[in-house]
Coordinates of C-alpha atoms and ligand atoms in Angstrom, one line a residue:
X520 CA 79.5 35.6 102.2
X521 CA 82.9 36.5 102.4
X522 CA 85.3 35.5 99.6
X523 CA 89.4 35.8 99.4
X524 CA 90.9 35.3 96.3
X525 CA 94.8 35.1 95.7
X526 CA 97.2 35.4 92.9
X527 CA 101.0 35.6 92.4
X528 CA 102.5 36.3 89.5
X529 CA 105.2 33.8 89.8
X530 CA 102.4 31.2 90.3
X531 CA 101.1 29.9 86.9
X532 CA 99.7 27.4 85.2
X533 CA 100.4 27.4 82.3
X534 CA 100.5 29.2 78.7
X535 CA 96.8 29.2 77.2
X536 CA 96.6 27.6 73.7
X537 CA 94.5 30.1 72.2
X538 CA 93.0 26.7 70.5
X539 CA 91.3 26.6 73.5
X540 CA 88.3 28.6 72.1
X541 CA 87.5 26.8 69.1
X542 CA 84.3 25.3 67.7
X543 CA 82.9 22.5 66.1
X544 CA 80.2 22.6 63.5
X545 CA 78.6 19.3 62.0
X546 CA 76.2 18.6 58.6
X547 CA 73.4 17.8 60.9
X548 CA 70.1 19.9 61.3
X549 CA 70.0 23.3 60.5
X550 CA 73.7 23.9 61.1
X551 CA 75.2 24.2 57.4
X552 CA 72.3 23.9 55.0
X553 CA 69.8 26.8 56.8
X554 CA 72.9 27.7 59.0
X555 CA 75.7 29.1 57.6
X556 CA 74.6 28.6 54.1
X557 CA 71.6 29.4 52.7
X558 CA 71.8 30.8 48.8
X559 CA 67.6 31.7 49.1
X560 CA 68.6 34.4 52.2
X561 CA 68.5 38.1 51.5
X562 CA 72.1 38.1 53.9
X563 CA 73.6 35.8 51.1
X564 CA 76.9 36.0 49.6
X565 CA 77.7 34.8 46.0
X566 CA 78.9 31.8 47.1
X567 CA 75.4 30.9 49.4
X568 CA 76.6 32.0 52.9
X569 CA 75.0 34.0 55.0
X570 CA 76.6 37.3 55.8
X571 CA 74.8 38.2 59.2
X572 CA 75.9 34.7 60.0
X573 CA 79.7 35.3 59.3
X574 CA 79.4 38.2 61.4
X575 CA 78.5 37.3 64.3
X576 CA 81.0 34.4 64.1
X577 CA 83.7 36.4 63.5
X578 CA 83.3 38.5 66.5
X579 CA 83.8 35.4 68.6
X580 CA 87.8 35.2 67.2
X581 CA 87.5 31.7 66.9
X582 CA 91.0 30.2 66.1
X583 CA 89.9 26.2 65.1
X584 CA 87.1 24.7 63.6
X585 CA 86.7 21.0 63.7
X586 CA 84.8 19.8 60.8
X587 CA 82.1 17.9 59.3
X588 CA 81.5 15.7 61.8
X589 CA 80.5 14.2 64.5
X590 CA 78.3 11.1 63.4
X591 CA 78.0 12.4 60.8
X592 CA 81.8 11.6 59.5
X593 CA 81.5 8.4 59.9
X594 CA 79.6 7.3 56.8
X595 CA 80.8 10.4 54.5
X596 CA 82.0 10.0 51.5
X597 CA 84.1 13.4 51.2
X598 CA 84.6 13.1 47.2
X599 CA 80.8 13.3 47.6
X600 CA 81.1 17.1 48.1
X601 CA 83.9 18.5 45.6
X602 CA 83.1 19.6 41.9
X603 CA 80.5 20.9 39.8
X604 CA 77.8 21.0 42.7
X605 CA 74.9 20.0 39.9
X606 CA 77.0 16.9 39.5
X607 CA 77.0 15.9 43.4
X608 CA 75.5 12.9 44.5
X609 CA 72.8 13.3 47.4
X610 CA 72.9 10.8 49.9
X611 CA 71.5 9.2 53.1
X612 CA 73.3 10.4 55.7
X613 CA 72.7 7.5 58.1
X614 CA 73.9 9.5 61.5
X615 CA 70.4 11.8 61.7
X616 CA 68.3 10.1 59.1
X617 CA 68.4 12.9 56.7
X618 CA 69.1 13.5 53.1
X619 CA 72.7 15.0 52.7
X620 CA 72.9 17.1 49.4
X621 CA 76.4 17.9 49.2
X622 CA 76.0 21.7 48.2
X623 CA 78.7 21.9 50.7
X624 CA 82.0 20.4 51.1
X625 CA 85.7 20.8 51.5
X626 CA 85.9 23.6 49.6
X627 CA 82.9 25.8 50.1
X628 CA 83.5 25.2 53.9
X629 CA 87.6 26.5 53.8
X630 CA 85.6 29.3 52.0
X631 CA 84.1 30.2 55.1
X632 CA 86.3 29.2 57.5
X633 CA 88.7 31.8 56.0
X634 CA 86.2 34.6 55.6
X635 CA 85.9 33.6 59.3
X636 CA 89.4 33.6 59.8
X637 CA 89.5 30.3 61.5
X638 CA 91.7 27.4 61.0
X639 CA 90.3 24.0 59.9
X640 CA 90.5 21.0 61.9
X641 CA 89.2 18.2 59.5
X642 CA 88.1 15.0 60.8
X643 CA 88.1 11.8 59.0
X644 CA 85.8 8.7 58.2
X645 CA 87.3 6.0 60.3
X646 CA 84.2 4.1 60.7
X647 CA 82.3 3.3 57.3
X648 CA 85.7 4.1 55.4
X649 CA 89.3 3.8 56.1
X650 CA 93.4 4.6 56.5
X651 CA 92.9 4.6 52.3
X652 CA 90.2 7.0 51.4
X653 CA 91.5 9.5 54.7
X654 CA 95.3 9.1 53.0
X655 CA 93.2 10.3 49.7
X656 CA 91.8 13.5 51.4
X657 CA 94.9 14.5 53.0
X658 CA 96.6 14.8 49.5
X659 CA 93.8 15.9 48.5
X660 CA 93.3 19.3 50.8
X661 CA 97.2 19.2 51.6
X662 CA 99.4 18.9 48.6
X663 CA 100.3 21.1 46.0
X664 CA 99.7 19.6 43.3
X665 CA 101.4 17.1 40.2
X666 CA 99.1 13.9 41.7
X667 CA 96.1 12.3 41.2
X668 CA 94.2 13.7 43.9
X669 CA 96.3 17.0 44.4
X670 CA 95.2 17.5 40.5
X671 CA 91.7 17.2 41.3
X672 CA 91.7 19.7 43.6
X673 CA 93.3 21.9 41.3
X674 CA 90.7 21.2 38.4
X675 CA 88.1 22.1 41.0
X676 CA 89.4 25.7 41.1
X677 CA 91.4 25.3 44.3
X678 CA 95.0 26.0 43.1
X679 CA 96.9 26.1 46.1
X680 CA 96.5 23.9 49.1
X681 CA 95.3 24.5 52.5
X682 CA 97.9 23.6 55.0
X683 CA 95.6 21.8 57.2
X684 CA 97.5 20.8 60.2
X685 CA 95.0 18.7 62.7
X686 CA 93.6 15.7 61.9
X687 CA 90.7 14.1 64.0
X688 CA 90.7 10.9 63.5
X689 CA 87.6 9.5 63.1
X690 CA 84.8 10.4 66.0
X691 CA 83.2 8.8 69.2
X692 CA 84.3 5.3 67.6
X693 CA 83.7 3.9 71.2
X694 CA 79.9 4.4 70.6
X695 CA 77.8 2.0 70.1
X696 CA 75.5 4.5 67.9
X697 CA 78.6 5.2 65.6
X698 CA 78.6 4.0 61.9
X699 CA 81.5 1.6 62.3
X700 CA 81.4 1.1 65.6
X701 CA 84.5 -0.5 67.1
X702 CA 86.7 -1.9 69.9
X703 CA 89.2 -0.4 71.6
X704 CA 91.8 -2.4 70.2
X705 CA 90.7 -2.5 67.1
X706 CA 90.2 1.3 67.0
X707 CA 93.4 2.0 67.9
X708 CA 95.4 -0.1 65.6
X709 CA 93.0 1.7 63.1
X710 CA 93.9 5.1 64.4
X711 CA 97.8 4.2 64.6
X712 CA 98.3 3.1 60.9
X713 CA 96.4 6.3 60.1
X714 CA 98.1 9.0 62.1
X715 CA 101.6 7.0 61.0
X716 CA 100.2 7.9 57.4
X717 CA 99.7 11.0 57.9
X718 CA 102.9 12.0 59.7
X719 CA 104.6 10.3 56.7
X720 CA 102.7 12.3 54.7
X721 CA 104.0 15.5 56.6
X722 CA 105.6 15.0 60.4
X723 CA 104.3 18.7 61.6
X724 CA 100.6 17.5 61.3
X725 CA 98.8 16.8 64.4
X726 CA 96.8 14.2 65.2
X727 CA 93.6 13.6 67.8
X728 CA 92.6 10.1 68.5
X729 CA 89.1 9.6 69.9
X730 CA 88.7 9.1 73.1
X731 CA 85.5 8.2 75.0
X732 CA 82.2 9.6 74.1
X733 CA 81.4 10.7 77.6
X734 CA 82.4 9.8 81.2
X735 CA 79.6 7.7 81.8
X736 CA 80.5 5.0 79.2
X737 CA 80.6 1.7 80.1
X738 CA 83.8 1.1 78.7
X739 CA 85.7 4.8 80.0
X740 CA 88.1 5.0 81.2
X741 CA 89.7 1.5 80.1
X742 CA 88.9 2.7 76.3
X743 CA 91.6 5.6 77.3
X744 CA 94.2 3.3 78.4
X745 CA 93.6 0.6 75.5
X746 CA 93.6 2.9 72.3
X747 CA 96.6 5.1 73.8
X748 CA 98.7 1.9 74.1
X749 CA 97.7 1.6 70.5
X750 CA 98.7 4.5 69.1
X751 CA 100.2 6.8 71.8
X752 CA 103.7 7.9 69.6
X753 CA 101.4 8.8 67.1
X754 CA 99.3 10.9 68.5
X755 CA 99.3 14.4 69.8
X756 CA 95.9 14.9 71.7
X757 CA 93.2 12.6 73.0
X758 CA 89.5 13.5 72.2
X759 CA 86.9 14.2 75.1
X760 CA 83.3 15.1 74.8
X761 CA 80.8 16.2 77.2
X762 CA 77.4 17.2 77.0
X763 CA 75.5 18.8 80.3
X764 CA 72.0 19.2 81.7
X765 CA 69.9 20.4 84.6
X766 CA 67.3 17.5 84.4
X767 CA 66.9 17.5 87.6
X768 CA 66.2 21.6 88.3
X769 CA 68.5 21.7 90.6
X770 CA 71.6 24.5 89.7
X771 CA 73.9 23.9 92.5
X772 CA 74.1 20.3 91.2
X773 CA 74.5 21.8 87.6
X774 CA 76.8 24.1 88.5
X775 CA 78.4 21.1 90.1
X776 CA 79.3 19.0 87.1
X777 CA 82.4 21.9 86.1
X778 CA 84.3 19.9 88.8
X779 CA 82.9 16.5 87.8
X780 CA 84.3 17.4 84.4
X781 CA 87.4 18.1 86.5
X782 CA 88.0 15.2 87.8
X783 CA 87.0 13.6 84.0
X784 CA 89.9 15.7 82.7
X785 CA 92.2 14.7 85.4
X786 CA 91.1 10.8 84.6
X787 CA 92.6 11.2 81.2
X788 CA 95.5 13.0 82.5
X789 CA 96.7 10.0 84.5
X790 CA 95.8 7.4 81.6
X791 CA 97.9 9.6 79.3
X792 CA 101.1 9.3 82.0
X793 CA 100.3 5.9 82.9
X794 CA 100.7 5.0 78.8
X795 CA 103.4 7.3 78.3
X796 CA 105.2 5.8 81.3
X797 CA 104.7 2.1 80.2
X798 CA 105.8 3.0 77.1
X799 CA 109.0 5.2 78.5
X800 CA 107.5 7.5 75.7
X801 CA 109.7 10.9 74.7
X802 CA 106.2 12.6 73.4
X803 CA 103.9 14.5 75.3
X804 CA 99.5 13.9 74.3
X805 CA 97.1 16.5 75.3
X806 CA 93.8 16.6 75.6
X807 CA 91.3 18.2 72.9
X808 CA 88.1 18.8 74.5
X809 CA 86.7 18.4 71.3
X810 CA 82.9 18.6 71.9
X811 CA 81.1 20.4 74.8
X812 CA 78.0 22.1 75.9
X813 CA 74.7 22.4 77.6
X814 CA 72.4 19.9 75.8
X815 CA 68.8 18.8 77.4
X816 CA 66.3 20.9 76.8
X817 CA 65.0 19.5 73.6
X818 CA 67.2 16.0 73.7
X819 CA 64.1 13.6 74.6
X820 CA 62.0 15.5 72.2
X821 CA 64.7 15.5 69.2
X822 CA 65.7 11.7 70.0
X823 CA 61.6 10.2 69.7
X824 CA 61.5 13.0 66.0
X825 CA 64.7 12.0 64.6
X826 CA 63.1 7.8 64.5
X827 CA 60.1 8.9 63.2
X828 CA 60.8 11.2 60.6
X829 CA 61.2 10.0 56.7
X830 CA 64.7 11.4 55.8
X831 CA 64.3 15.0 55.4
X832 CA 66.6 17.8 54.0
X833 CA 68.1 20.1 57.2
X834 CA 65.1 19.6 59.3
X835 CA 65.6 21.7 62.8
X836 CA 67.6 19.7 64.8
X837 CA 68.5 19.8 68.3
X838 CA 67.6 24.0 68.4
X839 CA 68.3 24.5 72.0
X840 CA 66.8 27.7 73.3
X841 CA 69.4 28.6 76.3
X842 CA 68.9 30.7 79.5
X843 CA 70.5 32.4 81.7
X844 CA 71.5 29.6 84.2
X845 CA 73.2 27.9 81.0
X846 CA 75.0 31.0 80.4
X847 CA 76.3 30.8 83.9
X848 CA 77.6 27.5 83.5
X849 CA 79.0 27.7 80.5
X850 CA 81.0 30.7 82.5
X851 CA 82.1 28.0 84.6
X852 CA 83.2 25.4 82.2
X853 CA 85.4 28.1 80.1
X854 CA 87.0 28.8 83.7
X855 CA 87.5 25.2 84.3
X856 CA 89.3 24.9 81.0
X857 CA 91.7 27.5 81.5
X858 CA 92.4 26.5 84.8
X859 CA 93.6 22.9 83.1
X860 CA 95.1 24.5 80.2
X861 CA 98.2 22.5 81.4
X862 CA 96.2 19.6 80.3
X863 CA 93.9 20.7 77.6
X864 CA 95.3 22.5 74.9
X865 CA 91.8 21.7 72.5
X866 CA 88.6 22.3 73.0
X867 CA 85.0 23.5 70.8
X868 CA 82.1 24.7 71.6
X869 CA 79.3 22.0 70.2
X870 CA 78.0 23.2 68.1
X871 CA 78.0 27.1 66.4
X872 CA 75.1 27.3 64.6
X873 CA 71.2 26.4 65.0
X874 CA 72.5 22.9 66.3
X875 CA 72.8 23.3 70.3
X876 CA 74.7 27.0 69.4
X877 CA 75.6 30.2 70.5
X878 CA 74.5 31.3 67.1
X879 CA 70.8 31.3 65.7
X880 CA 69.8 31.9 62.5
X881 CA 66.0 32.3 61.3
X882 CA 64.6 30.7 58.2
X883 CA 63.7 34.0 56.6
X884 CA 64.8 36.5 59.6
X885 CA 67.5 37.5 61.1
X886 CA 70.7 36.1 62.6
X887 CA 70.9 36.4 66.6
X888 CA 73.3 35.6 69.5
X889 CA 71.7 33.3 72.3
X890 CA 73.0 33.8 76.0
X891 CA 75.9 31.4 75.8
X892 CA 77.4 32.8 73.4
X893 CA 78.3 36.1 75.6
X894 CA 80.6 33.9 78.3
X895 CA 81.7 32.0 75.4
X896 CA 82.8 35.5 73.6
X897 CA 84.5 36.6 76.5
X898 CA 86.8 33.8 76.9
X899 CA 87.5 33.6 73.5
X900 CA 88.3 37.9 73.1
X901 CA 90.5 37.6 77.0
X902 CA 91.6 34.6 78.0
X903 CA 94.4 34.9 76.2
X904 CA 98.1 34.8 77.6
X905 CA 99.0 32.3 80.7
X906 CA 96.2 30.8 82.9
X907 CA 97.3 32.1 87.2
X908 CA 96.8 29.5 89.7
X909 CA 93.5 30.8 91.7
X910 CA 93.8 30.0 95.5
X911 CA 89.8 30.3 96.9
X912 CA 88.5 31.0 99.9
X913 CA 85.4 30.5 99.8
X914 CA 82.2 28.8 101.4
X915 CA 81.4 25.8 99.9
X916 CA 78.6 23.1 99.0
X917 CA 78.0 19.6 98.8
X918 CA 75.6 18.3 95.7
X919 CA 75.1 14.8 93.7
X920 CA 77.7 15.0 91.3
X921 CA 80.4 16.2 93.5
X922 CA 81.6 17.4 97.2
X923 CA 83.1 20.9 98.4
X924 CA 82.1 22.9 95.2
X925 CA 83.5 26.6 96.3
X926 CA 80.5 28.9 95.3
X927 CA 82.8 31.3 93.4
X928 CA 84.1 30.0 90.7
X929 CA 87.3 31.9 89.1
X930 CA 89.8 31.8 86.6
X931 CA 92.5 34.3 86.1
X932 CA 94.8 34.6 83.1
X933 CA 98.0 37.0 82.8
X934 CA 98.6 38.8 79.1
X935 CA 101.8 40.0 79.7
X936 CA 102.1 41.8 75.9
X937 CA 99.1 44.4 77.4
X938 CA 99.7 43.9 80.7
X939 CA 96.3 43.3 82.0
X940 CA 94.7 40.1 84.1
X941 CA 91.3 39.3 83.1
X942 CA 89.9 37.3 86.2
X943 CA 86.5 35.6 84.7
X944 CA 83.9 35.0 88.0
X945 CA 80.7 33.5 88.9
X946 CA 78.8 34.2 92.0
X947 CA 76.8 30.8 92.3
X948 CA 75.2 31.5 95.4
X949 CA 71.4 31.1 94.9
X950 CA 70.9 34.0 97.2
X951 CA 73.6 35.6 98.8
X952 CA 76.3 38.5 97.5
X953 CA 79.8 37.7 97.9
X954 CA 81.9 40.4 99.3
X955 CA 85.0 39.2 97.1
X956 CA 88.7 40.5 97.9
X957 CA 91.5 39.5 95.4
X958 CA 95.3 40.1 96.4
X959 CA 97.6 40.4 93.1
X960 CA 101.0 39.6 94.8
X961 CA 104.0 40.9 92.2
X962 CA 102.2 42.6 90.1
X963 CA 102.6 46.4 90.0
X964 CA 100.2 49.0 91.0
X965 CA 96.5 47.4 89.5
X966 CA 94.5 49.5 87.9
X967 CA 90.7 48.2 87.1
X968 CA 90.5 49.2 83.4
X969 CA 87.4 47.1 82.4
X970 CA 84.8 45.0 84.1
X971 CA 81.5 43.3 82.6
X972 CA 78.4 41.9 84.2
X973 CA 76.0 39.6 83.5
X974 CA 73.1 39.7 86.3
X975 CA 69.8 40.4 87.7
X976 CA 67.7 37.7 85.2
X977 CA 65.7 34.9 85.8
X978 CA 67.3 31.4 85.6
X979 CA 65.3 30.6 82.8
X980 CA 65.2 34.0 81.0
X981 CA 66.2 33.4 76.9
X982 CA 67.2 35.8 74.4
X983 CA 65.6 36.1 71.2
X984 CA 65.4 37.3 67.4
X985 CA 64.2 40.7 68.6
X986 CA 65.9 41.1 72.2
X987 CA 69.2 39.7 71.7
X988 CA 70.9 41.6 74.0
X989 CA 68.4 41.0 76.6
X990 CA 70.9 38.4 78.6
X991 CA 74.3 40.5 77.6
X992 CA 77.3 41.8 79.4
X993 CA 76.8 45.3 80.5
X994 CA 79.7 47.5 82.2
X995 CA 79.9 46.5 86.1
X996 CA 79.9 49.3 88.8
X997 CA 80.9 48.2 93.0
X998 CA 84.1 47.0 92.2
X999 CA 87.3 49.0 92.1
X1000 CA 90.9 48.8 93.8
X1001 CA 92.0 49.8 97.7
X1002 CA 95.3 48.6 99.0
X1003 CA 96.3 47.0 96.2
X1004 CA 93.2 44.2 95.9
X1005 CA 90.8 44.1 93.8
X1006 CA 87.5 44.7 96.2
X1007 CA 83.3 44.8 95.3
X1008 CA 80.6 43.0 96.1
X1009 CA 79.0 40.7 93.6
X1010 CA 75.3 39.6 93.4
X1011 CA 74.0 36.6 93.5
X1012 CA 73.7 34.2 90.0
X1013 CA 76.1 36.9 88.4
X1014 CA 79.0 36.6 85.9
X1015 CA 82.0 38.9 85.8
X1016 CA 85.1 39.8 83.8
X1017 CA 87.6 42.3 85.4
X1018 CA 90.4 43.6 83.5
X1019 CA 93.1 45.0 85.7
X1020 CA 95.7 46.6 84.3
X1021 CA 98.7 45.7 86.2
X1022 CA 101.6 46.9 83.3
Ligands
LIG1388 O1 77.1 17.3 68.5 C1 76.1 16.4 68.3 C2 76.6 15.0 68.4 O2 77.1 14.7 69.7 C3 77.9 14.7 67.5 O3 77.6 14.3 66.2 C4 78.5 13.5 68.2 O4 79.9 13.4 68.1 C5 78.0 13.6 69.7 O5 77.5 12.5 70.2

């Protein structure tokens, strides 16, 4: 197939948050306790993490981390995890029917999150708990000291504060499954006295009310509209989550729910400006995709273990094994994201470790990189700068979950400080090449400086402990410049970045 692809440089979209890349880890599973800490591993540090862990996170550059929940927040007791750790209090964590020691907690996790080199982006209990206890962990992580609960940080150790600037507050409240479960209305009174708090607290902190847990809730998108007329002048972003599957084997319908996420994003959009023009509203509230990522594989399976089970420590827990296919999607969904970075300013990767995660890490072996977390890497290291408007012409495809899906996907982003566009593609095509030509109108003389390829596996081909780098970008060949475009044929099922240096 024949594919033209245009860019001008005076047409963009907008400047990338470099937020954009973050990630979200949860106690739940294997993802802290047997994840990123684990004092019996041979890779630990003298605080318990693991160090083959920590580096394979840090080569991702992740700029956020939203922490410690999920479900999991919503019946946590955060005092729970501060102090003498032989002192903490285990508890049942009610989310995943598991025993929740406490070895970690606020302060062992800004441990790692600044070996990591990652900002922290704390969420809150709003369902079990309260405006009071959050208000009592805000001073507690954010003030310097000379109160109650700034003091008691400071007797744990931690003299100086952390600075934490987003808040979540609370987490899927609209879910029926959530601990504290609640109404819209109700939720967003909740989450209005609480972010008013906090801004009285400090006015530069930023706050993420929930939104829905997905776009097939019963109660989406009116829960939108409802808690935004709550609480919309003191918030800064809107949470949105989305989980994704190919139940049905059927990839161009997979690779179809990018633009159903589109239009999911776009949904949200228009219930922000509908609030913010009912409530002639000087702010401006983003969107913080907040959780996302391929999730099926084991669901069913770790749905029917997690009612049987008798409240374990860390059990495995939702230890999805992903393919290549996911890897391609998640291509896709990192594209889709930077092409509404006008929009979305937020958004994690759920989750980073053991628990559906880029990152695996054995019991007693090694630490290893799954497929996803390549595309994810890639994004993260070059889509930075400002997101180009993509103009596609391409052939296209009708499927369940949406109409006229173009069967390249493409996102382009301009960093003008090294003067190189990164153009991030996926062939979809099932079977045919696509003989791709991209015009770069204003920029000067492109030069093709880099390109990457991910290729020629089976859909459902997995890395693993001891091939790692099975599924892995390689350096790409058939693509080059003539006339000033950017001009190659791409495979079928492939994935490509293309640095062009256009300084
Ligand atoms: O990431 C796993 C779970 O998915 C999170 O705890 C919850 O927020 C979502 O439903």
């Amino acid at each position: 197939m024949r594919v033209n692809v245009a860019i001008h440089r005076d047409f963009g979209v907008s400047a990338i948050d470099e937020r954009l890349y973050s990630a979200f880890i949860e106690h739940m599973g294997r993802a802290i306790y047997g994840g990123i800490y684990d004092p019996d591993h041979e890779q630990a540090d003298e605080r318990g993490f693991r160090r083959d862990v920590l580096a394979l996170v840090r080569d991702l550059k992740i700029p956020a981390i939203r922490y410690p929940g999920g479900n999991f927040v919503s019946a946590y007791n955060w005092e729970d995890g501060v102090g003498p750790k032989d002192q903490r209090p285990v508890r049942l964590d009610l989310a995943w029917r598991c025993k929740e020691t406490n070895q970690v907690g606020i302060n062992d996790f800004a441990y790692w999150a600044d070996m990591a080199g990652m900002e922290m982006m704390l969420a809150v209990n709003l369902g079990s708990r309260g405006l009071e206890e959050a208000r009592h962990f805000l001073e507690y992580v954010n003030y310097p000291g000379g109160t109650h609960w700034s003091d008691l940080r400071r007797s744990h150790d931690v003299p100086d504060p952390y600075g934490v600037r987003m808040w979540c507050l609370g987490n899927e409240m609209d879910g029926p499954w959530q601990i504290g479960h609640k109404e819209a209305h109700e939720y967003g009174r909740l989450a209005d006295e609480t972010a008013k708090a906090f801004k009285a607290f400090d006015a530069t902190i930023e706050t993420v009310v929930c939104g829905s847990s997905n776009d097939q809730m019963p109660t989406y998108p009116e829960w939108e509209r409802t808690v935004l007329e709550e609480c919309y002048e003191n918030v800064d972003y809107i949470s949105l989550h989305k989980y994704f599957g190919n139940n049905g084997k059927d990839t161009l319908n997979f690779f179809g729910k990018v633009e159903e996420t589109g239009r999911y994003i776009q949904a949200v959009a228009g219930a922000i400006d509908y609030v913010k023009a009912k409530k002639r509203a000087k702010n401006d509230v983003f969107i913080c995709f907040d959780e996302w990522n391929v999730w099926y594989h084991d669901r069913e399976k770790d749905t029917r273990r997690i009612k049987e089970w008798d409240w374990p420590v860390a059990p495995p827990l939702l230890e999805e094994s992903y393919n290549f296919e996911d890897a391609l999607f998640v291509a896709c969904l990192l594209n889709e994201f930077i092409r509404r970075s006008d929009r979305v300013r937020i958004a994690c990767i759920a989750q980073l470790v053991n628990v559906i995660a880029p990152i695996r890490a054995e019991k007693d072996g090694p630490a290893w990189r799954q497929t996803i977390y390549y595309p994810y890497q890639m994004a993260s290291l070059y889509g930075r700068g400002d997101a180009l408007q993509v103009a596609v012409d391409a052939p296209r495809y009708d499927c369940r979950v949406a109409d006229d899906v173009s069967f390249l996907d493409v996102a382009a982003v301009h960093d003008a400080k090294s003067g190189i566009i990164t153009l991030f593609i996926v062939n979809r095509h099932l079977s045919e090449s696509a003989d791709l030509n991209v015009s770069l109108t204003g920029f000067a003389a492109p030069k093709l400086a880099e390109h990457f390829v991910m290729q020629g596996h089976g859909l459902n081909e997995t890395n693993g402990p001891d091939h790692q780098d099975k599924i892995a970008p390689a350096p790409g060949s058939g693509v080059g410049v003539e006339d000033g475009c950017l001009r190659g044929k791409l495979a079928p099922l492939s994935y490509h970045v293309m640095r062009v240096n256009v300084s």
